Short mmCIF file of C-alpha atoms in Angstrom, two decimals:
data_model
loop_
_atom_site.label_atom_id
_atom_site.label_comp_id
_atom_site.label_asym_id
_atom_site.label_seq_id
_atom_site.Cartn_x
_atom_site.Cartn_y
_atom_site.Cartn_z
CA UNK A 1 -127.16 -18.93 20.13
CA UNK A 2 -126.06 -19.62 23.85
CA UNK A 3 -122.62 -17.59 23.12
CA UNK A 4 -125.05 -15.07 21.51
CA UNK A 5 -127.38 -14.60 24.29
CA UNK A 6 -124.80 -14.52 27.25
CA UNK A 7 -122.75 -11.46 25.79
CA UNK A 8 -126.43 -9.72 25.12
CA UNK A 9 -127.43 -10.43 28.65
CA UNK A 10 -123.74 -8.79 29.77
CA UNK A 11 -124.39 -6.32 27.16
CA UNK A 12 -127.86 -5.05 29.88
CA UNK A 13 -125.19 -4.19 32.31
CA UNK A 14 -123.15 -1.21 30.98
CA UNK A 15 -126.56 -0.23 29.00
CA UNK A 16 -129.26 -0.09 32.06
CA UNK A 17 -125.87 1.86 33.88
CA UNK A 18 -125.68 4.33 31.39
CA UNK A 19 -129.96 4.65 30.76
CA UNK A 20 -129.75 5.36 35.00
CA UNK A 21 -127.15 7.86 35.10
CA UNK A 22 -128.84 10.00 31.93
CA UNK A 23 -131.92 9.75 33.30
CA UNK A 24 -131.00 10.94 37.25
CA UNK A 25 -128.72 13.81 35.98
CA UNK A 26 -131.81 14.74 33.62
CA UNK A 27 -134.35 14.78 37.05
CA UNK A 28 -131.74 16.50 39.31
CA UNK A 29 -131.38 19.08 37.06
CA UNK A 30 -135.32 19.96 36.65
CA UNK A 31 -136.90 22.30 39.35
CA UNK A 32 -139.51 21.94 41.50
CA UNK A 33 -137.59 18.86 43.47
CA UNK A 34 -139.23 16.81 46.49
CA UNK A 35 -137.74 19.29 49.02
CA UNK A 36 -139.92 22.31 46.94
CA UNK A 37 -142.64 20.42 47.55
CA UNK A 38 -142.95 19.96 50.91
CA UNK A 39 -142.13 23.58 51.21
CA UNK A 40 -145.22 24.08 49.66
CA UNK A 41 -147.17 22.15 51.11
CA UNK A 42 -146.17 23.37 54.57
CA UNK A 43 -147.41 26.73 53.75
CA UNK A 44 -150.05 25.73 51.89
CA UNK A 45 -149.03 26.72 48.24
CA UNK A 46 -148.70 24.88 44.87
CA UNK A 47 -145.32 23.69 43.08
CA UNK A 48 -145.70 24.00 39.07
CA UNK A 49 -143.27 21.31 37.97
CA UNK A 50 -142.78 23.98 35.15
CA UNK A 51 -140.97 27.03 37.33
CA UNK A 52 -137.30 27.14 37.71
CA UNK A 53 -135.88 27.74 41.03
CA UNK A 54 -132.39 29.26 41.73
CA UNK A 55 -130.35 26.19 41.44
CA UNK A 56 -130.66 22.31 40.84
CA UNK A 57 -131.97 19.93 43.00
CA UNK A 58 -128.53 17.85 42.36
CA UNK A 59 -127.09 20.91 43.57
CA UNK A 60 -128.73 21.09 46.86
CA UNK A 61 -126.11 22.34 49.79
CA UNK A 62 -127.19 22.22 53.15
CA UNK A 63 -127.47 25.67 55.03
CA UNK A 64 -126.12 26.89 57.51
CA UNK A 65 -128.45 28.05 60.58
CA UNK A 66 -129.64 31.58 60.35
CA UNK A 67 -128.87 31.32 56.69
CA UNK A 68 -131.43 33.17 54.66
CA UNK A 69 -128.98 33.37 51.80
CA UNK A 70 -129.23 29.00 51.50
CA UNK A 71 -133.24 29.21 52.70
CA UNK A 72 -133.26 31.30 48.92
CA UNK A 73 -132.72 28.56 47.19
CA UNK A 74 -135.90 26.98 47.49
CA UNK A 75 -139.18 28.97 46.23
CA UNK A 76 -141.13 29.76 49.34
CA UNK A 77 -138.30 28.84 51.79
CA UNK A 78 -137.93 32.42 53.13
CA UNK A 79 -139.30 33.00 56.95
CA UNK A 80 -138.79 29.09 57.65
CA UNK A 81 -136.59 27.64 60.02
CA UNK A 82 -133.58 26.49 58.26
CA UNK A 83 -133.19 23.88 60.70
CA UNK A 84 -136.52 22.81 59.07
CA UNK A 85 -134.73 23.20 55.48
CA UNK A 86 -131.88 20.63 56.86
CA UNK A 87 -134.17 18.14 58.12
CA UNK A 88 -135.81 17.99 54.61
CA UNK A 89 -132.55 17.80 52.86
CA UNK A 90 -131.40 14.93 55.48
CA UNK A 91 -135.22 13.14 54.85
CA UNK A 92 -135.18 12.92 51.25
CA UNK A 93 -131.41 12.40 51.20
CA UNK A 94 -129.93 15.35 49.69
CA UNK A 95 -127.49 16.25 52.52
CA UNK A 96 -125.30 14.03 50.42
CA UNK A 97 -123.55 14.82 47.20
CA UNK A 98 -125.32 14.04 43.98
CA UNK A 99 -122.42 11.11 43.10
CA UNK A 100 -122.74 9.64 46.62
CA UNK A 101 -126.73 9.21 46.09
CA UNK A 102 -126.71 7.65 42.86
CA UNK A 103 -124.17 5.84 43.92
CA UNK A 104 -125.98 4.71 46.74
CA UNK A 105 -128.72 3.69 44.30
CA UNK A 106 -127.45 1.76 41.78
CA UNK A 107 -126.36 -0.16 44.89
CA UNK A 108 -130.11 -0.67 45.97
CA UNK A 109 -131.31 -0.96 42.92
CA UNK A 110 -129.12 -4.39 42.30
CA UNK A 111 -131.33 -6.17 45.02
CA UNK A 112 -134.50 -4.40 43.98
CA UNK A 113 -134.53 -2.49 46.64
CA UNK A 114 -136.46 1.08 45.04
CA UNK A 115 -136.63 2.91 48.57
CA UNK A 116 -139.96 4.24 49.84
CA UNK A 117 -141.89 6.64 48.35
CA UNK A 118 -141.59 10.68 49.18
CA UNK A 119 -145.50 10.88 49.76
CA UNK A 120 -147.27 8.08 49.78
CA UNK A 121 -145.76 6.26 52.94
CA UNK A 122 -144.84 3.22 50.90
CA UNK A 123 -142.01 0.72 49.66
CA UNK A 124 -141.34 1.67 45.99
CA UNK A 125 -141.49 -2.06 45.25
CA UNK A 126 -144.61 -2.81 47.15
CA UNK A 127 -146.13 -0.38 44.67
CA UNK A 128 -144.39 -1.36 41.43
CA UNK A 129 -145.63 -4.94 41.84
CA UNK A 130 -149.56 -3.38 43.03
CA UNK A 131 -149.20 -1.40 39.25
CA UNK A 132 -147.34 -3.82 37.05
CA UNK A 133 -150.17 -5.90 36.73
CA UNK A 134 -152.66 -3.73 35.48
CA UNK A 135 -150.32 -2.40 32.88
CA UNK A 136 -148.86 -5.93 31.75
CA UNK A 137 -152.16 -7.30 31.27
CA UNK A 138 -153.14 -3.59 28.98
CA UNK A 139 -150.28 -4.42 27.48
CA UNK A 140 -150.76 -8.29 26.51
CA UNK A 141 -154.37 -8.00 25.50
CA UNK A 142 -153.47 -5.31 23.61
CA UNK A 143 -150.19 -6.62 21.11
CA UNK A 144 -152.56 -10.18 21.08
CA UNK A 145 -155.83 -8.50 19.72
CA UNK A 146 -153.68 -6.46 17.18
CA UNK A 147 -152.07 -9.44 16.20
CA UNK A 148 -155.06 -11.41 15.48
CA UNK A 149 -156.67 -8.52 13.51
CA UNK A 150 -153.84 -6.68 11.46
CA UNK A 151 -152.46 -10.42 10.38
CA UNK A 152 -155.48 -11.81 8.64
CA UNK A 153 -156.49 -8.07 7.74
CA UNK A 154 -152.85 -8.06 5.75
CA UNK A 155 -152.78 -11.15 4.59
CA UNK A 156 -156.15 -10.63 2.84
CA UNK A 157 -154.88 -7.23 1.66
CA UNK A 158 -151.73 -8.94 -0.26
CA UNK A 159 -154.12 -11.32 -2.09
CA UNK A 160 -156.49 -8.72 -3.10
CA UNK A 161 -153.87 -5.59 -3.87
CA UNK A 162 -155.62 -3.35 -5.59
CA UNK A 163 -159.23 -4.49 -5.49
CA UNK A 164 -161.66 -2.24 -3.96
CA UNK A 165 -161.69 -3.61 -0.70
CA UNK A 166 -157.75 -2.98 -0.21
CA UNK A 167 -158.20 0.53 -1.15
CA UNK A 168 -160.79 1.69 1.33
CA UNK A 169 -159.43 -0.89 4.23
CA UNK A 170 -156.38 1.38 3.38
CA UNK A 171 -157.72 4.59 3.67
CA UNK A 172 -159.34 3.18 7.34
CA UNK A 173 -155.75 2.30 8.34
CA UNK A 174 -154.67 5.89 7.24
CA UNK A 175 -157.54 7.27 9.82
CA UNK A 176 -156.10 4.92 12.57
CA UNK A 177 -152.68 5.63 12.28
CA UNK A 178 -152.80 9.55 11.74
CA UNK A 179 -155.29 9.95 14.92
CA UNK A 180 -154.10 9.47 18.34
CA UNK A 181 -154.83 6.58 20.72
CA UNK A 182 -156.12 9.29 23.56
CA UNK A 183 -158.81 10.79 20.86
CA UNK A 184 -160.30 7.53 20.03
CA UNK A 185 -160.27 6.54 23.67
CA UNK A 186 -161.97 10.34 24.39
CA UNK A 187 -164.55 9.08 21.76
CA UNK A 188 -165.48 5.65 22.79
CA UNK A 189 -166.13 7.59 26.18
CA UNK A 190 -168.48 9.88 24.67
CA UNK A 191 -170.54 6.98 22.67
CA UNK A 192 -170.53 4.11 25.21
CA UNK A 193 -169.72 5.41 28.78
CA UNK A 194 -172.17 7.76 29.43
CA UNK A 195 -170.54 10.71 27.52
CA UNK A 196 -173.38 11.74 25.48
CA UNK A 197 -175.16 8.79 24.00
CA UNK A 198 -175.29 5.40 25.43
CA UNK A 199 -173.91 3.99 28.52
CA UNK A 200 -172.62 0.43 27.83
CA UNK A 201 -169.19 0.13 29.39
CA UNK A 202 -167.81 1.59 32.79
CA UNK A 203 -165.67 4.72 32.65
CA UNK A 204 -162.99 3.46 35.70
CA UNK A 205 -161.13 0.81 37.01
CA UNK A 206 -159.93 -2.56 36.00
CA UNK A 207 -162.83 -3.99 38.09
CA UNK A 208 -165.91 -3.44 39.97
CA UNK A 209 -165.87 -2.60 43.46
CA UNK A 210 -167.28 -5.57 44.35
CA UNK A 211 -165.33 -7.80 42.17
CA UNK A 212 -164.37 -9.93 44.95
CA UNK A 213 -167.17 -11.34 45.58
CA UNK A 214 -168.71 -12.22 42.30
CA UNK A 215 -168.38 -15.75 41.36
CA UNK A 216 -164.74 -16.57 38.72
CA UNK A 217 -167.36 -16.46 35.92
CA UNK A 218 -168.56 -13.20 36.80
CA UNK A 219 -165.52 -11.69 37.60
CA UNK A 220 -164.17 -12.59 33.93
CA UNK A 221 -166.95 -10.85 32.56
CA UNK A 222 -166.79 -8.09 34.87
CA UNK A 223 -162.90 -7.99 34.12
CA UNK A 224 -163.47 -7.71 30.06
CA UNK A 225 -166.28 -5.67 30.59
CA UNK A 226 -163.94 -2.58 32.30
CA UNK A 227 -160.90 -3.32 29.67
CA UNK A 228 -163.08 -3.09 26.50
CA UNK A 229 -163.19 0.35 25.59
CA UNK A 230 -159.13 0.84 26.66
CA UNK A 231 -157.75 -1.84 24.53
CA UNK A 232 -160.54 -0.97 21.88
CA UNK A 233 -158.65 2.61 21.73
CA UNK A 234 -154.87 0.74 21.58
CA UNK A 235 -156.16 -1.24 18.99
CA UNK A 236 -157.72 1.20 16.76
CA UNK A 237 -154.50 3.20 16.80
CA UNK A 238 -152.27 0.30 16.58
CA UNK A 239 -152.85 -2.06 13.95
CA UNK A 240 -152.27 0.27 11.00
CA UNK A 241 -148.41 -0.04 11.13
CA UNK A 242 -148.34 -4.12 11.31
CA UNK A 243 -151.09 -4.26 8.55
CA UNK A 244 -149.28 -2.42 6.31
CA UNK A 245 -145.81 -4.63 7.36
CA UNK A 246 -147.84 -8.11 7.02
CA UNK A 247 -149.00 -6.52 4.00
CA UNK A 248 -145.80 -5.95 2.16
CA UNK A 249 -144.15 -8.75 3.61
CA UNK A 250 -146.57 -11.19 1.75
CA UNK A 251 -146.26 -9.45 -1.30
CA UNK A 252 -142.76 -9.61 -1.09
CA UNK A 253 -142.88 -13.54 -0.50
CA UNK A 254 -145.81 -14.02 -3.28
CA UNK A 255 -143.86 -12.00 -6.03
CA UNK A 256 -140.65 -14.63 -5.79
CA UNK A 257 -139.55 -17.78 -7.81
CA UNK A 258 -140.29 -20.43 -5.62
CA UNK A 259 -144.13 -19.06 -5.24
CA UNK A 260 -143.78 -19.23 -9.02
CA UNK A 261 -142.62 -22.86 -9.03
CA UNK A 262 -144.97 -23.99 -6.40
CA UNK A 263 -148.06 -22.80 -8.62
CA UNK A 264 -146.83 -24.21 -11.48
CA UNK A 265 -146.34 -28.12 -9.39
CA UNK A 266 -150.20 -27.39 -9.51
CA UNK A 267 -150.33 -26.97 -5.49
CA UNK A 268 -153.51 -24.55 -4.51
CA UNK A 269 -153.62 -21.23 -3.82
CA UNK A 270 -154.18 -21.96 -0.50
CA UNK A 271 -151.31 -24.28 0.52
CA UNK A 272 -149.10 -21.92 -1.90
CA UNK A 273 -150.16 -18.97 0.30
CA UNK A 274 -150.31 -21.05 3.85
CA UNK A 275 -147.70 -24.03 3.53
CA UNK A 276 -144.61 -21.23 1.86
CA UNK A 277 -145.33 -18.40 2.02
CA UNK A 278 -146.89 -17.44 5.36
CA UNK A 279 -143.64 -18.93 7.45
CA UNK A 280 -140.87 -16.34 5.01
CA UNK A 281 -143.97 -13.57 5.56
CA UNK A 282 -144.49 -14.01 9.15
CA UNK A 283 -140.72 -13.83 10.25
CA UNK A 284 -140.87 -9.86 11.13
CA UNK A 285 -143.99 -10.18 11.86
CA UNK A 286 -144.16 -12.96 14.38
CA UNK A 287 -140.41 -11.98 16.04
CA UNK A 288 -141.54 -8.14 16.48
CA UNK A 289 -144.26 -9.48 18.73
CA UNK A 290 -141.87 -8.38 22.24
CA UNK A 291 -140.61 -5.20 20.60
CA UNK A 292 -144.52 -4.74 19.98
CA UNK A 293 -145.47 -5.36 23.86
CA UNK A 294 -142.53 -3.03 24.42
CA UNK A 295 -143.66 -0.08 22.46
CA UNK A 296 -147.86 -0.60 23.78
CA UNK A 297 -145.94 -0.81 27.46
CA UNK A 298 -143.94 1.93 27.23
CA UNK A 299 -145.70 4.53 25.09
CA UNK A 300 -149.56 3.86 24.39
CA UNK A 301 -150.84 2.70 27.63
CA UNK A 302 -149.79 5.70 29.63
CA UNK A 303 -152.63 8.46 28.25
CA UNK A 304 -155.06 5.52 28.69
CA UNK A 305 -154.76 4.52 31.98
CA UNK A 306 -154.78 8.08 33.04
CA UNK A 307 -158.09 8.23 30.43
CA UNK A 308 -159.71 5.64 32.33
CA UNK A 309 -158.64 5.69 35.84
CA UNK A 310 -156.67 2.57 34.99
CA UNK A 311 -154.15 2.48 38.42
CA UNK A 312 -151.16 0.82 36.23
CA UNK A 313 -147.53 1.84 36.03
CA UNK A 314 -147.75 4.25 33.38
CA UNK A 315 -150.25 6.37 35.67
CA UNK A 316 -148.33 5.77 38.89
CA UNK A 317 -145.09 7.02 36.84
CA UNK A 318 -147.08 9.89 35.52
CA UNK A 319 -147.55 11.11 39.11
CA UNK A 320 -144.24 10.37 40.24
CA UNK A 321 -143.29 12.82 37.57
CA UNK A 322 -145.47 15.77 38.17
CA UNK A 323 -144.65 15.16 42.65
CA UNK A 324 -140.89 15.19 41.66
CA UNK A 325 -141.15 11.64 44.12
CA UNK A 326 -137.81 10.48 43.27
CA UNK A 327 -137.51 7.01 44.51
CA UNK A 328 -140.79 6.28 42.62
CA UNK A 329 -139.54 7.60 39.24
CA UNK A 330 -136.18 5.98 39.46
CA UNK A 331 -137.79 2.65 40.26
CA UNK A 332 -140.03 2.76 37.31
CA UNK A 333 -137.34 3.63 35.37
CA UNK A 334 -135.43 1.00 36.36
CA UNK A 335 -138.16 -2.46 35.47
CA UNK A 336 -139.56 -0.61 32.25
CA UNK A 337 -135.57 -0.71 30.95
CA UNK A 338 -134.85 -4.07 32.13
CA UNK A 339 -138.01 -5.23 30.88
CA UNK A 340 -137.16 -3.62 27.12
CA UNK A 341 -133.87 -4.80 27.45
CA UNK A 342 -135.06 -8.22 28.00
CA UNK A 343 -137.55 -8.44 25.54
CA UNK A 344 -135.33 -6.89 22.86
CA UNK A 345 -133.30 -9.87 23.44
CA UNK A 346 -136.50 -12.54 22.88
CA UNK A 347 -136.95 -10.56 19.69
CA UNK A 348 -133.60 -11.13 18.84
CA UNK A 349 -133.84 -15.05 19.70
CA UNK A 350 -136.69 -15.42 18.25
CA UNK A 351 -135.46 -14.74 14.85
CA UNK A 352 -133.28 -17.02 14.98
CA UNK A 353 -136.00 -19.72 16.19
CA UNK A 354 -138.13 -18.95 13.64
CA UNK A 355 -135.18 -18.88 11.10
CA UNK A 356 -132.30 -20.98 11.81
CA UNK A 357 -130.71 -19.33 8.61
CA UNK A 358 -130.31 -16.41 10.75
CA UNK A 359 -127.56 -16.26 13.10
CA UNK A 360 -126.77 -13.19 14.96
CA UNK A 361 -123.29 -14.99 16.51
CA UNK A 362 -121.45 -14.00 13.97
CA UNK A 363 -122.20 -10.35 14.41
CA UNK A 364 -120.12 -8.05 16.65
CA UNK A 365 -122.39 -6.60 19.72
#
């Protein structure tokens, strides 16, 4: 396992390189870059991230003075100072070639060092570690309450396949999974935050304004009170897929010989179903708990927190995106695919410690 593990961890290395280099020649490509933006803002316009502008931002050159030609290639540039153009270029660091800055970068990025921000007047880590929070703790009490309902919910769907209550529990699970997280969330807004009925839960924020100075039992309460209705909406739209999976996997396990045998030794149902089966059922189940996390993280908290106000990662990424802030983007970037990476490779070890017949040494990585 330890021979295992060290070429997976070496393995992050060239991968996290090669996610970083797709992803920067991807954003230097699309229009509307940081330098477009201020342009904009100095003269008072709006930047869609949608238009296309005569050449990349990767492909920035800096003018020369008196240039109108170079002052072009930005939308809006014309009748401004190109010394003004050169400044911005030499602020957000595009006076230097598009290898040099990533270059540059990577070498940051070793030490953690993100950069500051374009326009908020921050330290892209100061930020990351202000957001991460929020969205870890989406993300945890997210994968943990669909864990504790889709495993018992499939479990009791295996023993009773085909009664009544598997079929409409299934066709429930076919509602979840075909209708998007954002519409349920859009829906518990409109019955229990004041949409148009009643007004239970809070629309906003992790926690109250004045959650400092409630008393630890009150700020608990206050804390699940606010994250109710968002994990209530990741949850809905979920569980259906590791129902279904704890499902099948049972009825995989329940339909073999040694299930068979151990009924016929006269053992219960119950220790048949807890003491054999549910360790051989619960092996995808139980290891796909980080590639779980991964997935909520990466993909289903994002619409939510921008749904509810939530000030996580997802949302701070979202704006990064649509302000063409750079240093932000990269940064975020940059945890969420060491943080995949490294719980890919818990998924991977915890197969094995749930199943020391499995033993992913003697594969080739």
């Amino acid at each position: 396992m330890i021979a295992y593990a060290t070429r997976r961890i070496l393995l992050i290395i060239p991968t996290l390189f090669a996610i970083m280099v797709v992803n920067f020649v991807i954003v230097q490509a699309a229009p509307g870059g940081p330098v477009e933006q201020m342009i904009a803002k100095l003269k008072g316009e709006g930047v869609s991230a949608t238009e296309r502008v005569s050449g990349g931002a990767g492909e920035i050159k800096m003018p020369s003075a008196g240039s109108a030609a170079v002052n072009s290639r930005y939308r809006g540039a014309r009748g401004l100072d190109p010394a003004l153009i050169k400044e911005l270029e030499k602020q957000y660091g595009f006076d230097k070639p598009p290898l040099t800055r990533f270059a540059l970068m990577m070498r940051h990025y070793l030490t953690f060092d993100f950069g500051k921000s374009f326009f908020r007047d921050q330290r892209v880590i100061d930020l990351i570690k202000s957001k991460l929070p929020v969205s870890i703790s989406i993300g945890l009490w997210t994968t943990l309450v669909t864990y504790l309902v889709s495993i018992p919910l499939g479990i009791k769907k295996a023993v009773r396949d085909g009664s009544r209550f598997d079929v409409w529990s299934s066709a429930v699970i076919i509602i979840g999974y075909a209708v998007p997280g954002f519409l349920f969330a859009v829906l518990l807004i409109v019955l229990f935050a004041g949409g148009s009925y009643l007004s239970i839960f809070p629309l906003r924020g992790l926690v109250s304004d004045n959650w400092a100075s409630l008393s630890w039992p009150l700020r608990i309460a206050d804390y699940f009170w606010h994250i109710t209705l968002p994990i209530a909406a990741l949850v809905i739209s979920g569980f259906a897929t590791l129902t279904m999976l704890t499902k099948n996997c049972f009825l995989d396990e329940i339909n073999k010989q040694y299930v068979l045998t151990a009924r016929a030794k006269g053992l219960s149902e119950r220790r048949v179903l807890y003491g054999h089966v549910f360790r051989n059922a619960m092996l995808l189940v139980v290891a796909g708990f980080p590639a779980a996390l991964v997935g909520i993280l990466f993909t289903g908290s994002l619409l939510i927190e921008v749904i509810f106000s939530l000030d996580g990662l997802g949302l701070l990424g979202f704006e990064a995106a649509i302000n063409r802030d750079y240093p932000i983007m990269f940064g975020t970037i940059y945890v969420y695919t060491l943080v995949g990476l490294a719980l890919k490779l818990v998924s991977d070890l915890t197969y094995m410690l749930i199943d020391p017949r499995i033993d992913f040494a003697t594969r080739r990585t």
